[in-house]
Amino acid sequence: MSKPVAVITGASRGIGRGIAIELAATHRIVATYKGRLDGAQSLAAETGAAIFQCDVGSAEDRKNLLAFTKQTFGRLDLLVNNAGMPQRERKDILEASEESFDEIINTNLRGPHFLTQAAAQWMLEQGSGRIVFITSISSYAASVARAEYCLSKAALSMSVALYAARLAQAGIKVFEIRPGVIRTDMIAAVEKVYEERIAGGLLPQRRMGEAADVAKAVRSIADGLLDYSTGQVINVDGGFHLRTL
Ligand code: NAD
């Protein structure tokens, strides 16, 4: 039997790349990239992934991505909504602009929400599928200088619940992976600050996460090990979400 097919958005670097590398042994992969063709090409050389340029915020690109996947592999077993961006500039909530709000909501919420809508329709025709959303601890932890990012991730968590409820009867499972502080380009500018805060007790497990930590959680979903769960939140955060006294 041929390998199942996974689409992973934003896979040219960081967490998405880690997920693509993890899944390559068992899945045929469509890895999307936005601007970094070189990163996507090196991923393709390393894993055999098919690469496709896609801005998840563009309805046209989302449509073309699924058409490409259909044409190339004919099916879709796993969608990993990984692509996302931080606000370009950290600004206090009292100063943050509507332009930044629109950009972040478009990329982090509208994109994955509507890509999932189209993918879910295809999975319903197939009668099977799994969907993963990479959200963030920012779904619930309020960072007043990153309001638009927090809002986008909080709403994306509701997207998970909504699709999980809508698709459960058809056997399509939907999961949320909620990473904490993961060493990627996204946090490069503040990595040192986080290292100090982690050493000072920010995380019960005193280390920063790696892309591979997130990829292993996706592995358990992709292999069907969590198939009697849906809408489940998997915290990959070194215990950040724990409240301790
Ligand atoms: P990253 O910046 O290294 O990678 C983000 C990827 O998303 C890149 O490949 C980028 O090209 C892609 N991307 C950005 N905007 C896009 C768009 N409009 N269309 C298509 N692709 C786009 O960051 P990362 O840390 O690997 O982040 C991956 C996901 O994990 C994001 O959704 C992020 O919010 C989430 N996350 C990261 C952390 C962390 O600490 N690094 C923590 C929690 C959640």
Short mmCIF file of C-alpha atoms and ligand atoms in Angstrom, two decimals:
data_model
loop_
_atom_site.label_atom_id
_atom_site.label_comp_id
_atom_site.label_asym_id
_atom_site.label_seq_id
_atom_site.Cartn_x
_atom_site.Cartn_y
_atom_site.Cartn_z
CA MET A 1 0.00 0.00 0.00
CA SER A 2 1.33 3.48 -0.80
CA LYS A 3 2.30 5.81 1.99
CA PRO A 4 -0.25 8.28 3.40
CA VAL A 5 0.00 11.91 2.32
CA ALA A 6 0.72 14.86 4.63
CA VAL A 7 0.57 18.57 3.83
CA ILE A 8 2.69 20.71 6.16
CA THR A 9 2.52 24.48 5.87
CA GLY A 10 5.56 26.69 6.54
CA ALA A 11 7.97 23.76 6.36
CA SER A 12 11.09 25.44 4.96
CA ARG A 13 12.44 26.04 8.46
CA GLY A 14 11.77 25.77 12.17
CA ILE A 15 9.02 23.60 13.59
CA GLY A 16 7.45 22.84 10.20
CA ARG A 17 10.76 21.58 8.87
CA GLY A 18 11.19 19.40 11.96
CA ILE A 19 7.73 17.91 11.38
CA ALA A 20 8.49 17.23 7.70
CA ILE A 21 11.75 15.46 8.59
CA GLU A 22 9.99 13.38 11.25
CA LEU A 23 7.13 12.33 8.97
CA ALA A 24 9.19 11.71 5.84
CA ALA A 25 9.89 8.07 6.78
CA THR A 26 6.20 7.17 6.75
CA HIS A 27 4.43 9.79 4.64
CA ARG A 28 4.55 11.35 1.21
CA ILE A 29 4.87 15.03 1.97
CA VAL A 30 3.83 18.32 0.47
CA ALA A 31 5.92 20.97 2.23
CA THR A 32 4.88 24.56 1.68
CA TYR A 33 7.15 27.56 1.81
CA LYS A 34 6.43 31.26 1.50
CA GLY A 35 9.67 32.95 0.44
CA ARG A 36 12.55 30.64 1.24
CA LEU A 37 12.97 28.53 -1.88
CA ASP A 38 16.49 27.51 -0.79
CA GLY A 39 15.21 26.14 2.52
CA ALA A 40 12.43 24.28 0.76
CA GLN A 41 14.81 22.86 -1.82
CA SER A 42 17.21 21.57 0.82
CA LEU A 43 14.25 19.98 2.64
CA ALA A 44 13.18 18.32 -0.63
CA ALA A 45 16.71 17.00 -1.14
CA GLU A 46 16.82 15.68 2.44
CA THR A 47 13.35 14.12 2.61
CA GLY A 48 11.97 13.74 -0.91
CA ALA A 49 9.12 16.12 -0.03
CA ALA A 50 7.24 17.82 -2.84
CA ILE A 51 7.52 21.57 -2.28
CA PHE A 52 4.92 24.22 -3.08
CA GLN A 53 4.95 27.99 -2.64
CA CYS A 54 1.96 29.13 -0.63
CA ASP A 55 1.09 32.21 1.36
CA VAL A 56 -1.53 30.76 3.73
CA GLY A 57 -3.14 34.18 3.95
CA SER A 58 -4.02 34.02 0.24
CA ALA A 59 -7.24 32.22 -0.75
CA GLU A 60 -5.83 31.67 -4.24
CA ASP A 61 -2.65 30.05 -2.87
CA ARG A 62 -4.63 27.79 -0.54
CA LYS A 63 -6.78 26.60 -3.43
CA ASN A 64 -3.71 25.99 -5.57
CA LEU A 65 -2.01 24.07 -2.75
CA LEU A 66 -4.82 21.55 -2.47
CA ALA A 67 -5.10 21.28 -6.26
CA PHE A 68 -1.34 20.56 -6.41
CA THR A 69 -1.67 17.92 -3.69
CA LYS A 70 -4.57 16.28 -5.53
CA GLN A 71 -2.70 16.30 -8.80
CA THR A 72 0.56 15.02 -7.28
CA PHE A 73 -0.66 12.42 -4.79
CA GLY A 74 -4.44 12.12 -5.25
CA ARG A 75 -5.24 12.09 -1.54
CA LEU A 76 -4.75 13.88 1.79
CA ASP A 77 -4.39 11.99 5.07
CA LEU A 78 -2.89 14.62 7.34
CA LEU A 79 -2.94 18.41 7.29
CA VAL A 80 -0.51 20.18 9.61
CA ASN A 81 -1.36 23.87 9.98
CA ASN A 82 2.05 25.06 11.11
CA ALA A 83 2.74 28.30 9.22
CA GLY A 84 2.49 31.38 11.38
CA MET A 85 4.21 34.65 12.12
CA PRO A 86 4.80 36.98 15.07
CA GLN A 87 3.90 40.65 14.81
CA ARG A 88 6.69 42.54 13.02
CA GLU A 89 7.29 44.74 16.03
CA ARG A 90 6.44 44.17 19.67
CA LYS A 91 4.22 47.07 20.72
CA ASP A 92 2.15 47.67 23.79
CA ILE A 93 -1.56 46.85 23.28
CA LEU A 94 -2.32 50.55 23.77
CA GLU A 95 -0.14 51.42 20.76
CA ALA A 96 -0.43 48.41 18.42
CA SER A 97 -1.82 49.18 14.96
CA GLU A 98 -4.80 47.81 13.05
CA GLU A 99 -2.48 47.04 10.11
CA SER A 100 -0.47 44.67 12.29
CA PHE A 101 -3.68 43.15 13.66
CA ASP A 102 -4.96 42.47 10.14
CA GLU A 103 -1.69 40.94 8.98
CA ILE A 104 -1.39 38.59 11.93
CA ILE A 105 -5.03 37.55 11.92
CA ASN A 106 -4.89 36.92 8.17
CA THR A 107 -1.82 34.69 8.41
CA ASN A 108 -2.33 32.95 11.74
CA LEU A 109 -6.11 32.58 11.79
CA ARG A 110 -7.89 33.16 8.48
CA GLY A 111 -5.26 31.14 6.59
CA PRO A 112 -5.32 27.92 8.62
CA HIS A 113 -9.05 28.21 9.34
CA PHE A 114 -10.01 28.30 5.67
CA LEU A 115 -7.29 25.91 4.51
CA THR A 116 -8.81 23.47 6.98
CA GLN A 117 -12.31 24.14 5.66
CA ALA A 118 -11.25 23.12 2.15
CA ALA A 119 -9.13 20.20 3.33
CA ALA A 120 -11.98 18.94 5.52
CA GLN A 121 -14.35 18.89 2.56
CA TRP A 122 -11.84 16.73 0.70
CA MET A 123 -11.34 14.45 3.72
CA LEU A 124 -15.11 14.06 4.04
CA GLU A 125 -15.22 12.80 0.44
CA GLN A 126 -12.38 10.38 1.28
CA GLY A 127 -14.04 9.33 4.54
CA SER A 128 -10.88 9.77 6.63
CA GLY A 129 -8.19 12.21 7.69
CA ARG A 130 -6.40 13.90 10.55
CA ILE A 131 -5.78 17.61 11.08
CA VAL A 132 -3.24 19.25 13.38
CA PHE A 133 -3.08 22.91 14.33
CA ILE A 134 0.10 24.34 15.80
CA THR A 135 -1.15 27.03 18.16
CA SER A 136 0.87 28.39 21.10
CA ILE A 137 0.89 28.99 24.83
CA SER A 138 -0.12 32.47 23.61
CA SER A 139 -3.61 30.99 23.11
CA TYR A 140 -4.08 31.62 26.83
CA ALA A 141 -1.03 33.49 28.20
CA ALA A 142 -1.53 37.25 27.85
CA SER A 143 1.53 39.09 26.46
CA VAL A 144 0.55 42.74 26.36
CA ALA A 145 3.20 43.59 23.76
CA ARG A 146 2.02 40.81 21.41
CA ALA A 147 -1.76 41.21 21.57
CA GLU A 148 -2.48 40.44 17.92
CA TYR A 149 -0.43 37.22 18.07
CA CYS A 150 -2.21 36.13 21.26
CA LEU A 151 -5.61 36.90 19.77
CA SER A 152 -4.83 34.98 16.59
CA LYS A 153 -3.73 31.89 18.53
CA ALA A 154 -6.63 32.04 21.00
CA ALA A 155 -9.10 32.09 18.12
CA LEU A 156 -7.21 29.30 16.37
CA SER A 157 -7.71 27.13 19.45
CA MET A 158 -11.47 27.61 18.96
CA SER A 159 -11.05 26.66 15.31
CA VAL A 160 -9.68 23.33 16.55
CA ALA A 161 -12.71 22.77 18.79
CA LEU A 162 -15.14 23.72 16.05
CA TYR A 163 -13.64 21.45 13.40
CA ALA A 164 -13.22 18.63 15.90
CA ALA A 165 -16.92 18.82 16.78
CA ARG A 166 -18.03 19.13 13.16
CA LEU A 167 -15.90 16.28 11.80
CA ALA A 168 -15.94 13.73 14.63
CA GLN A 169 -18.88 11.73 13.32
CA ALA A 170 -17.15 11.31 9.97
CA GLY A 171 -14.07 9.86 11.70
CA ILE A 172 -11.83 12.85 11.01
CA LYS A 173 -9.72 13.75 14.04
CA VAL A 174 -8.54 17.25 14.86
CA PHE A 175 -5.76 18.10 17.31
CA GLU A 176 -4.15 21.17 18.77
CA ILE A 177 -0.46 21.15 19.58
CA ARG A 178 0.39 24.03 21.87
CA PRO A 179 4.15 24.66 21.89
CA GLY A 180 5.87 26.69 24.56
CA VAL A 181 9.24 28.29 23.90
CA ILE A 182 10.82 26.47 20.95
CA ARG A 183 14.27 27.27 19.58
CA THR A 184 13.59 28.56 16.02
CA ASP A 185 14.12 31.72 13.98
CA MET A 186 10.84 33.04 15.39
CA ILE A 187 12.33 33.57 18.83
CA ALA A 188 15.97 34.13 17.77
CA ALA A 189 15.92 37.81 18.76
CA VAL A 190 14.74 37.00 22.29
CA GLU A 191 16.39 33.59 22.73
CA LYS A 192 18.90 34.85 25.28
CA VAL A 193 16.19 36.46 27.38
CA TYR A 194 14.17 33.24 27.33
CA GLU A 195 17.25 31.17 28.27
CA GLU A 196 17.71 33.36 31.32
CA ARG A 197 14.03 33.17 32.25
CA ILE A 198 14.02 29.39 31.85
CA ALA A 199 17.11 29.12 34.08
CA GLY A 200 15.21 31.30 36.54
CA GLY A 201 12.21 28.94 36.64
CA LEU A 202 9.87 30.00 33.80
CA LEU A 203 9.47 26.35 32.81
CA PRO A 204 9.09 23.41 35.22
CA GLN A 205 11.30 21.43 32.82
CA ARG A 206 14.35 23.66 32.74
CA ARG A 207 15.12 23.61 29.03
CA MET A 208 13.96 25.31 25.86
CA GLY A 209 11.99 23.11 23.46
CA GLU A 210 13.29 22.00 20.08
CA ALA A 211 11.41 21.55 16.80
CA ALA A 212 11.87 17.79 17.25
CA ASP A 213 9.86 17.91 20.48
CA VAL A 214 6.87 19.25 18.56
CA ALA A 215 7.48 16.84 15.68
CA LYS A 216 7.27 13.84 18.03
CA ALA A 217 3.81 14.95 19.16
CA VAL A 218 2.73 15.16 15.52
CA ARG A 219 4.19 11.67 15.03
CA SER A 220 1.87 10.19 17.65
CA ILE A 221 -1.14 11.75 15.90
CA ALA A 222 0.03 10.78 12.41
CA ASP A 223 0.47 7.16 13.50
CA GLY A 224 -3.08 7.06 14.84
CA LEU A 225 -2.02 6.47 18.45
CA LEU A 226 -4.52 9.08 19.67
CA ASP A 227 -7.43 8.09 17.48
CA TYR A 228 -10.01 7.91 20.26
CA SER A 229 -9.34 11.57 20.99
CA THR A 230 -10.35 14.64 19.05
CA GLY A 231 -10.21 18.33 19.86
CA GLN A 232 -7.41 17.33 22.22
CA VAL A 233 -4.86 19.94 23.27
CA ILE A 234 -1.33 18.60 23.55
CA ASN A 235 0.93 20.94 25.48
CA VAL A 236 4.53 20.69 24.26
CA ASP A 237 5.82 23.32 26.65
CA GLY A 238 8.08 21.83 29.32
CA GLY A 239 5.18 22.15 31.77
CA PHE A 240 4.63 25.90 31.29
CA HIS A 241 0.85 25.50 31.54
CA LEU A 242 1.04 24.07 35.07
CA ARG A 243 -0.01 26.33 37.87
CA THR A 244 2.07 25.65 40.92
CA LEU A 245 1.90 26.95 44.45
P1 NAD B 1 9.62 30.20 11.99
O1 NAD B 1 9.53 31.66 11.84
O2 NAD B 1 10.94 29.55 12.08
O3 NAD B 1 8.78 29.45 10.88
C1 NAD B 1 7.50 29.89 10.51
C2 NAD B 1 7.19 29.31 9.15
O4 NAD B 1 5.92 29.81 8.73
C3 NAD B 1 8.22 29.74 8.12
O5 NAD B 1 8.50 28.65 7.27
C4 NAD B 1 7.49 30.86 7.38
O6 NAD B 1 7.89 31.01 6.04
C5 NAD B 1 6.07 30.36 7.46
N1 NAD B 1 5.13 31.44 7.23
C6 NAD B 1 5.03 32.64 7.85
N2 NAD B 1 4.05 33.38 7.30
C7 NAD B 1 3.52 32.63 6.32
C8 NAD B 1 2.48 32.82 5.39
N3 NAD B 1 1.77 33.97 5.33
N4 NAD B 1 2.20 31.82 4.52
C9 NAD B 1 2.90 30.69 4.55
N5 NAD B 1 3.89 30.43 5.39
C10 NAD B 1 4.20 31.39 6.27
O7 NAD B 1 8.77 29.88 13.31
P2 NAD B 1 8.44 28.52 14.08
O8 NAD B 1 8.85 28.75 15.47
O9 NAD B 1 8.93 27.34 13.35
O10 NAD B 1 6.84 28.60 14.03
C11 NAD B 1 6.01 27.58 13.52
C12 NAD B 1 4.67 27.65 14.19
O11 NAD B 1 4.84 27.39 15.58
C13 NAD B 1 4.00 29.03 14.09
O12 NAD B 1 2.62 28.87 13.88
C14 NAD B 1 4.27 29.63 15.47
O13 NAD B 1 3.31 30.58 15.80
C15 NAD B 1 4.21 28.40 16.33
N6 NAD B 1 4.87 28.53 17.62
C16 NAD B 1 6.21 28.76 17.73
C17 NAD B 1 6.79 28.87 18.99
C18 NAD B 1 8.26 29.11 19.20
O14 NAD B 1 8.66 29.34 20.35
N7 NAD B 1 9.11 29.04 18.19
C19 NAD B 1 5.98 28.73 20.13
C20 NAD B 1 4.63 28.50 19.99
C21 NAD B 1 4.09 28.40 18.74
#
